[in-house]
Short mmCIF file of C-alpha atoms in Angstrom, two decimals:
data_model
loop_
_atom_site.label_atom_id
_atom_site.label_comp_id
_atom_site.label_asym_id
_atom_site.label_seq_id
_atom_site.Cartn_x
_atom_site.Cartn_y
_atom_site.Cartn_z
CA MET A 1 190.76 -50.32 109.53
CA HIS A 2 191.10 -49.91 112.80
CA GLU A 3 194.81 -50.89 113.13
CA LEU A 4 196.77 -48.44 115.29
CA ALA A 5 198.70 -46.08 113.51
CA ALA A 6 201.94 -44.71 115.91
CA VAL A 7 202.94 -40.33 114.78
CA SER A 8 206.26 -39.42 115.65
CA GLY A 9 206.67 -35.30 115.29
CA ALA A 10 202.91 -35.90 116.67
CA THR A 11 202.23 -33.05 117.60
CA GLY A 12 204.24 -30.67 114.86
CA PHE A 13 201.55 -28.65 112.41
CA ILE A 14 201.68 -31.61 109.53
CA GLY A 15 201.91 -34.42 112.42
CA SER A 16 199.06 -32.71 114.30
CA ALA A 17 196.47 -32.81 110.55
CA VAL A 18 197.74 -36.68 110.07
CA VAL A 19 196.68 -37.22 113.91
CA ARG A 20 193.42 -35.90 112.68
CA ARG A 21 193.36 -37.43 109.17
CA LEU A 22 193.41 -41.08 111.36
CA LEU A 23 191.35 -40.40 113.88
CA ALA A 24 188.81 -39.05 110.97
CA ASP A 25 189.18 -42.47 109.48
CA GLY A 26 188.44 -44.68 112.04
CA ARG A 27 191.60 -45.57 113.20
CA ARG A 28 193.57 -45.94 116.34
CA VAL A 29 196.73 -43.28 117.19
CA ARG A 30 199.88 -43.59 119.84
CA ALA A 31 201.07 -39.88 119.28
CA LEU A 32 204.26 -39.78 119.92
CA ILE A 33 205.50 -36.28 121.89
CA GLU A 34 208.94 -35.46 122.33
CA PRO A 35 209.18 -34.43 125.72
CA HIS A 36 208.62 -30.70 126.92
CA ALA A 37 206.69 -30.35 124.11
CA ASN A 38 203.39 -28.04 122.90
CA THR A 39 201.40 -30.24 122.92
CA GLN A 40 198.57 -27.74 121.66
CA ASN A 41 197.72 -28.99 117.88
CA LEU A 42 196.17 -32.47 120.19
CA ASP A 43 194.34 -31.30 123.55
CA ASP A 44 190.92 -30.18 121.63
CA LEU A 45 191.27 -34.23 120.18
CA PRO A 46 188.39 -37.02 122.29
CA ALA A 47 191.05 -39.51 123.49
CA GLU A 48 189.07 -42.98 122.82
CA ARG A 49 191.75 -43.77 119.44
CA LEU A 50 194.19 -41.32 120.50
CA GLU A 51 197.54 -42.74 123.18
CA ARG A 52 199.97 -40.09 123.64
CA VAL A 53 203.61 -41.10 124.16
CA THR A 54 206.16 -39.14 125.33
CA VAL A 55 209.13 -40.14 124.17
CA ASP A 56 212.42 -38.81 122.06
CA VAL A 57 213.05 -40.48 119.21
CA CYS A 58 216.60 -40.59 119.57
CA ASP A 59 216.31 -43.67 122.29
CA LEU A 60 216.15 -46.51 120.23
CA ALA A 61 214.56 -48.67 123.89
CA GLY A 62 212.02 -46.03 123.64
CA MET A 63 211.23 -46.32 120.40
CA ARG A 64 211.06 -49.90 120.21
CA ARG A 65 208.89 -49.80 122.81
CA ALA A 66 206.61 -47.03 121.46
CA LEU A 67 205.98 -49.21 118.61
CA GLU A 68 205.31 -51.97 119.77
CA GLY A 69 201.69 -52.97 118.36
CA VAL A 70 201.85 -50.60 115.60
CA SER A 71 200.82 -51.41 112.18
CA ALA A 72 202.20 -48.43 110.29
CA PHE A 73 204.52 -45.90 111.63
CA TYR A 74 204.49 -42.30 110.19
CA HIS A 75 207.70 -40.43 111.30
CA LEU A 76 207.54 -36.50 111.39
CA ALA A 77 209.63 -35.71 113.96
CA ALA A 78 212.40 -33.06 112.45
CA ILE A 79 213.41 -29.97 113.26
CA TYR A 80 212.14 -26.81 110.09
CA LYS A 81 214.42 -24.03 111.45
CA THR A 82 216.45 -22.62 108.84
CA TRP A 83 219.32 -20.80 111.60
CA LEU A 84 220.12 -22.29 115.35
CA LYS A 85 221.45 -21.18 117.65
CA ASP A 86 223.05 -24.50 118.30
CA PRO A 87 223.35 -26.24 115.16
CA SER A 88 223.51 -29.97 116.08
CA THR A 89 220.46 -30.21 117.88
CA ILE A 90 219.02 -30.50 113.94
CA TYR A 91 221.38 -32.85 113.08
CA ARG A 92 220.83 -35.11 116.27
CA VAL A 93 216.41 -35.22 115.09
CA ASN A 94 216.44 -35.00 111.77
CA ILE A 95 219.75 -37.90 110.91
CA GLU A 96 219.65 -39.32 114.56
CA GLY A 97 216.12 -39.41 115.36
CA THR A 98 215.99 -41.05 111.88
CA THR A 99 217.75 -43.37 111.99
CA THR A 100 217.12 -44.47 115.65
CA SER A 101 213.41 -44.86 114.72
CA LEU A 102 213.88 -46.46 111.39
CA LEU A 103 215.75 -49.61 113.51
CA ALA A 104 213.01 -49.48 115.44
CA ALA A 105 210.14 -50.05 113.63
CA ARG A 106 212.77 -52.37 112.27
CA ASP A 107 212.56 -54.32 115.01
CA ALA A 108 209.28 -54.14 116.26
CA GLY A 109 208.30 -55.09 112.76
CA VAL A 110 206.56 -52.57 111.77
CA GLY A 111 204.36 -52.96 108.11
CA ARG A 112 204.05 -49.64 106.65
CA VAL A 113 206.70 -46.74 107.37
CA ILE A 114 205.60 -43.66 106.05
CA TYR A 115 208.93 -41.17 106.06
CA THR A 116 208.01 -37.61 105.91
CA SER A 117 210.97 -36.19 104.08
CA SER A 118 210.23 -32.35 102.19
CA ILE A 119 211.07 -31.26 98.34
CA ALA A 120 214.34 -29.79 100.80
CA ALA A 121 215.35 -33.39 98.88
CA VAL A 122 214.44 -33.17 95.46
CA GLY A 123 217.24 -31.26 92.72
CA ARG A 124 216.38 -28.13 90.64
CA ARG A 125 216.25 -28.61 86.73
CA ASP A 126 218.73 -27.24 85.04
CA ASP A 127 215.63 -26.53 82.13
CA GLY A 128 214.52 -24.88 85.11
CA LEU A 129 211.14 -26.67 84.75
CA PRO A 130 209.34 -27.79 88.17
CA SER A 131 211.17 -31.38 89.26
CA ASP A 132 209.12 -33.91 89.52
CA GLU A 133 210.24 -37.05 91.98
CA SER A 134 213.05 -37.95 89.33
CA VAL A 135 215.44 -34.33 90.05
CA ALA A 136 218.48 -36.08 92.19
CA TRP A 137 219.52 -33.71 94.95
CA ASN A 138 221.62 -30.71 93.71
CA LEU A 139 221.30 -27.48 96.55
CA TYR A 140 225.44 -28.05 96.96
CA ASP A 141 224.79 -23.49 96.93
CA VAL A 142 221.68 -23.00 98.59
CA ALA A 143 221.83 -25.95 101.44
CA ASN A 144 221.66 -25.60 104.69
CA ASP A 145 221.51 -27.58 107.44
CA TYR A 146 217.55 -28.24 107.38
CA ILE A 147 217.88 -28.72 103.44
CA LEU A 148 221.91 -30.96 103.93
CA THR A 149 219.27 -32.31 106.40
CA LYS A 150 216.54 -33.82 105.13
CA HIS A 151 219.28 -34.88 101.75
CA LEU A 152 220.41 -37.10 104.16
CA SER A 153 218.20 -38.49 105.81
CA GLU A 154 216.14 -39.39 102.96
CA ARG A 155 218.96 -41.26 102.74
CA ILE A 156 219.11 -43.27 104.78
CA ALA A 157 215.36 -43.84 105.10
CA LEU A 158 216.06 -45.38 101.49
CA ARG A 159 218.60 -47.22 101.96
CA PHE A 160 216.54 -49.23 105.06
CA ALA A 161 213.49 -49.43 102.15
CA GLU A 162 216.41 -51.00 99.78
CA ALA A 163 217.20 -53.82 102.93
CA GLY A 164 213.79 -55.09 102.64
CA MET A 165 211.75 -52.17 104.81
CA PRO A 166 207.96 -51.21 103.64
CA ILE A 167 208.77 -48.02 103.53
CA VAL A 168 207.32 -45.07 101.48
CA VAL A 169 209.12 -41.55 101.85
CA VAL A 170 206.35 -38.24 101.02
CA ASN A 171 208.12 -34.78 100.68
CA PRO A 172 205.77 -31.80 101.54
CA ALA A 173 206.09 -28.59 99.95
CA PHE A 174 205.40 -25.01 101.94
CA PRO A 175 202.40 -26.36 103.72
CA PHE A 176 200.17 -23.86 105.35
CA GLY A 177 197.09 -23.24 107.15
CA PRO A 178 194.98 -24.12 110.78
CA ARG A 179 197.01 -24.55 113.18
CA ASP A 180 200.53 -23.55 111.98
CA ILE A 181 201.89 -22.42 115.51
CA ALA A 182 204.98 -21.42 115.21
CA PRO A 183 204.15 -20.32 112.42
CA THR A 184 205.80 -21.85 109.54
CA PRO A 185 208.14 -19.68 107.26
CA THR A 186 204.81 -19.97 104.73
CA GLY A 187 202.27 -18.99 107.45
CA GLY A 188 205.62 -16.63 108.87
CA ILE A 189 204.97 -14.89 105.54
CA ILE A 190 201.46 -14.56 105.91
CA ILE A 191 201.69 -13.09 109.56
CA SER A 192 204.25 -10.96 108.15
CA VAL A 193 201.00 -9.52 105.87
CA LEU A 194 198.61 -9.17 108.34
CA ARG A 195 200.58 -6.91 110.94
CA GLY A 196 201.94 -5.17 108.13
CA GLU A 197 205.09 -5.81 108.55
CA LEU A 198 206.39 -6.75 105.61
CA PRO A 199 208.49 -4.09 103.78
CA GLY A 200 208.04 -5.63 99.99
CA ILE A 201 207.82 -8.44 98.00
CA GLY A 202 211.13 -9.87 97.23
CA ASP A 203 211.61 -12.12 93.99
CA GLY A 204 210.64 -15.30 93.70
CA GLY A 205 208.40 -18.12 94.50
CA PHE A 206 207.09 -21.17 96.64
CA CYS A 207 204.91 -24.59 95.99
CA ALA A 208 202.14 -24.70 98.38
CA ILE A 209 199.35 -26.62 99.22
CA ASP A 210 197.36 -27.10 102.65
CA VAL A 211 198.17 -28.50 105.19
CA ASP A 212 194.97 -30.84 105.56
CA ASP A 213 195.57 -31.93 101.02
CA VAL A 214 200.18 -33.45 103.21
CA ALA A 215 197.97 -34.82 105.63
CA ALA A 216 195.34 -36.46 103.07
CA GLY A 217 198.50 -37.76 101.15
CA HIS A 218 200.58 -39.57 103.88
CA VAL A 219 197.62 -41.62 104.71
CA ALA A 220 196.76 -42.31 101.46
CA ALA A 221 200.53 -43.56 101.01
CA GLU A 222 200.23 -46.18 104.01
CA THR A 223 197.44 -48.01 101.24
CA LYS A 224 198.56 -46.81 97.65
CA GLY A 225 202.08 -45.91 98.12
CA ARG A 226 205.02 -47.79 96.42
CA ILE A 227 207.86 -49.25 98.48
CA GLY A 228 211.33 -47.39 97.75
CA GLU A 229 208.62 -44.56 96.71
CA ARG A 230 209.07 -40.98 97.00
CA TYR A 231 206.00 -38.69 96.30
CA ILE A 232 206.11 -34.70 96.68
CA LEU A 233 202.91 -33.03 98.34
CA GLY A 234 202.70 -29.80 96.62
CA ASP A 235 200.45 -27.92 94.87
CA HIS A 236 199.98 -24.65 94.40
CA ASN A 237 203.71 -23.10 91.80
CA VAL A 238 203.13 -19.27 92.81
CA THR A 239 205.91 -16.60 92.94
CA PHE A 240 205.82 -14.47 95.89
CA GLU A 241 204.34 -11.44 94.52
CA GLU A 242 201.15 -14.16 93.44
CA PHE A 243 200.47 -15.09 96.92
CA ILE A 244 200.93 -11.80 98.59
CA ALA A 245 198.33 -10.34 96.89
CA LEU A 246 196.70 -13.21 97.51
CA VAL A 247 196.69 -13.04 101.60
CA ALA A 248 196.24 -8.98 101.12
CA GLU A 249 193.22 -9.76 99.00
CA VAL A 250 191.49 -11.56 101.42
CA ALA A 251 191.96 -9.76 104.25
CA GLY A 252 191.04 -6.65 103.04
CA LEU A 253 194.82 -4.93 103.35
CA LYS A 254 197.38 -2.97 100.35
CA THR A 255 199.87 -5.49 98.29
CA PRO A 256 202.61 -3.75 99.79
CA LYS A 257 204.03 -1.77 97.28
CA LEU A 258 207.58 -1.98 97.06
CA ARG A 259 210.20 -5.23 94.62
CA ILE A 260 212.88 -5.86 96.38
CA PRO A 261 215.68 -6.52 93.65
CA ARG A 262 217.76 -9.79 94.10
CA LEU A 263 220.94 -8.55 94.93
CA LEU A 264 219.58 -6.37 97.56
CA GLY A 265 217.37 -9.70 98.67
CA GLN A 266 220.57 -11.05 99.87
CA GLY A 267 221.77 -8.94 101.48
CA VAL A 268 219.65 -8.06 103.74
CA ALA A 269 219.05 -11.86 104.20
CA LEU A 270 222.51 -11.69 105.31
CA GLY A 271 222.25 -8.74 107.50
CA MET A 272 220.26 -10.58 109.73
CA GLU A 273 221.14 -13.63 109.57
CA LEU A 274 224.66 -11.80 111.16
CA TRP A 275 222.75 -9.47 113.21
CA SER A 276 221.06 -13.59 114.66
CA ASP A 277 224.94 -15.15 115.01
CA LEU A 278 226.70 -12.23 116.22
CA VAL A 279 223.91 -10.66 118.62
CA THR A 280 220.53 -11.25 119.31
CA LYS A 281 221.40 -14.70 119.00
CA THR A 282 217.81 -15.83 118.38
CA GLU A 283 216.32 -17.10 115.06
CA PRO A 284 216.22 -13.97 111.96
CA MET A 285 213.53 -13.64 109.17
CA ALA A 286 215.21 -15.13 106.44
CA THR A 287 219.00 -15.81 106.09
CA LEU A 288 220.84 -15.95 102.01
CA LYS A 289 221.06 -19.53 101.81
CA SER A 290 217.17 -19.45 102.63
CA VAL A 291 216.90 -15.95 100.72
CA LYS A 292 218.32 -17.72 97.62
CA TYR A 293 217.24 -21.03 97.49
CA LEU A 294 213.41 -19.38 96.97
CA GLN A 295 214.80 -17.18 94.72
CA GLY A 296 215.33 -19.88 92.95
CA LYS A 297 211.41 -20.69 92.76
CA PRO A 298 211.84 -24.10 94.70
CA TRP A 299 208.58 -24.67 91.98
CA PHE A 300 207.03 -29.32 91.53
CA ASP A 301 205.60 -31.50 89.52
CA VAL A 302 202.86 -33.12 91.26
CA THR A 303 201.65 -35.57 88.74
CA LYS A 304 202.83 -38.78 89.97
CA ALA A 305 201.31 -38.06 93.69
CA ARG A 306 198.08 -37.54 91.70
CA ARG A 307 197.70 -40.74 89.83
CA GLU A 308 198.88 -42.94 92.58
CA LEU A 309 197.80 -41.22 96.25
CA GLY A 310 195.06 -39.12 94.35
CA LEU A 311 196.02 -36.27 95.91
CA ALA A 312 193.86 -33.34 96.64
CA SER A 313 194.02 -29.80 95.78
CA THR A 314 192.51 -27.37 97.48
CA PRO A 315 191.66 -23.16 96.34
CA LEU A 316 194.43 -21.94 97.01
CA ARG A 317 192.23 -19.06 98.09
CA GLU A 318 190.14 -21.53 99.72
CA SER A 319 192.84 -22.12 102.27
CA VAL A 320 194.62 -18.56 102.16
CA LYS A 321 190.79 -18.13 103.92
CA ARG A 322 191.55 -20.73 106.97
CA ALA A 323 195.03 -19.36 107.26
CA VAL A 324 194.19 -15.80 107.95
CA ASP A 325 190.18 -17.25 109.40
CA TYR A 326 193.65 -18.43 111.69
CA PHE A 327 195.86 -16.24 112.61
CA ARG A 328 192.99 -14.07 113.81
CA ALA A 329 190.63 -15.91 115.72
CA ASN A 330 194.18 -17.69 118.38
CA ASN A 331 195.16 -14.03 118.01
CA MET A 332 198.63 -14.64 116.37
CA VAL A 333 198.74 -10.85 114.47
#
């Protein structure tokens, strides 16, 4: 298969992994790069089948040009932050950027669109069991700007699908692994353990998945996914205690012994958030809503993606080792 695939958000953690997977499969790729984006994750890739186009996802004319001749469009461009000095930016990119990109894909006659949503757009069950794709969004009490914008932008994508556009939605969980240069929240946990900066272990957990498994799930969704459906790309449902202990073990370090009670964790997060709002104007280590979301253990049932997409499962220890080795080799700890 040599058809041209376009990837927005191509310099990002997941986006660059999707680019690599497409190239490995023999595809030609057009990487859509936001102005002033850090291209480090693409710079080691061969240029023969990789075309780079600088474009703002909110520029309709620019996106139309960028998607000319494209058979598949992977829309990953989004801001993944739990706090921003100017929250309007996340609404512009995540909502306006999605609408503009999908309009451009429609106008360009793209044959298949894979829209990257998030598990933040999936609700939680009342009984506490892992959620699947059928659980409607109900995260009103913990919805920070990121969670809210991903929910709203997914609704936009599904409305395009209802109107006849060939869109498949994927909902990645918490990815981690090599090339996490930002880093992501999951990568941030690993780095904190490696630096010895983690004061203790809080209550809660999350659904972890190797970034390369997420990328493979995206590519599988192009040919195997059903139009108008969403697929959760997750893997390991773990508590913070389990994950941090594994990171420490793999890294040859001691596991933090202090356990942080639920209310204390919320109080500390609120203090960090207020300090950022009023003093530093920089992203805090945690925010109240993000802590409350994670304390609720956002775990997921990925049966649908395994069955329909053939979603792979890299052993958790192997993925942790790859991440630890990367952070150490790149002087991030």
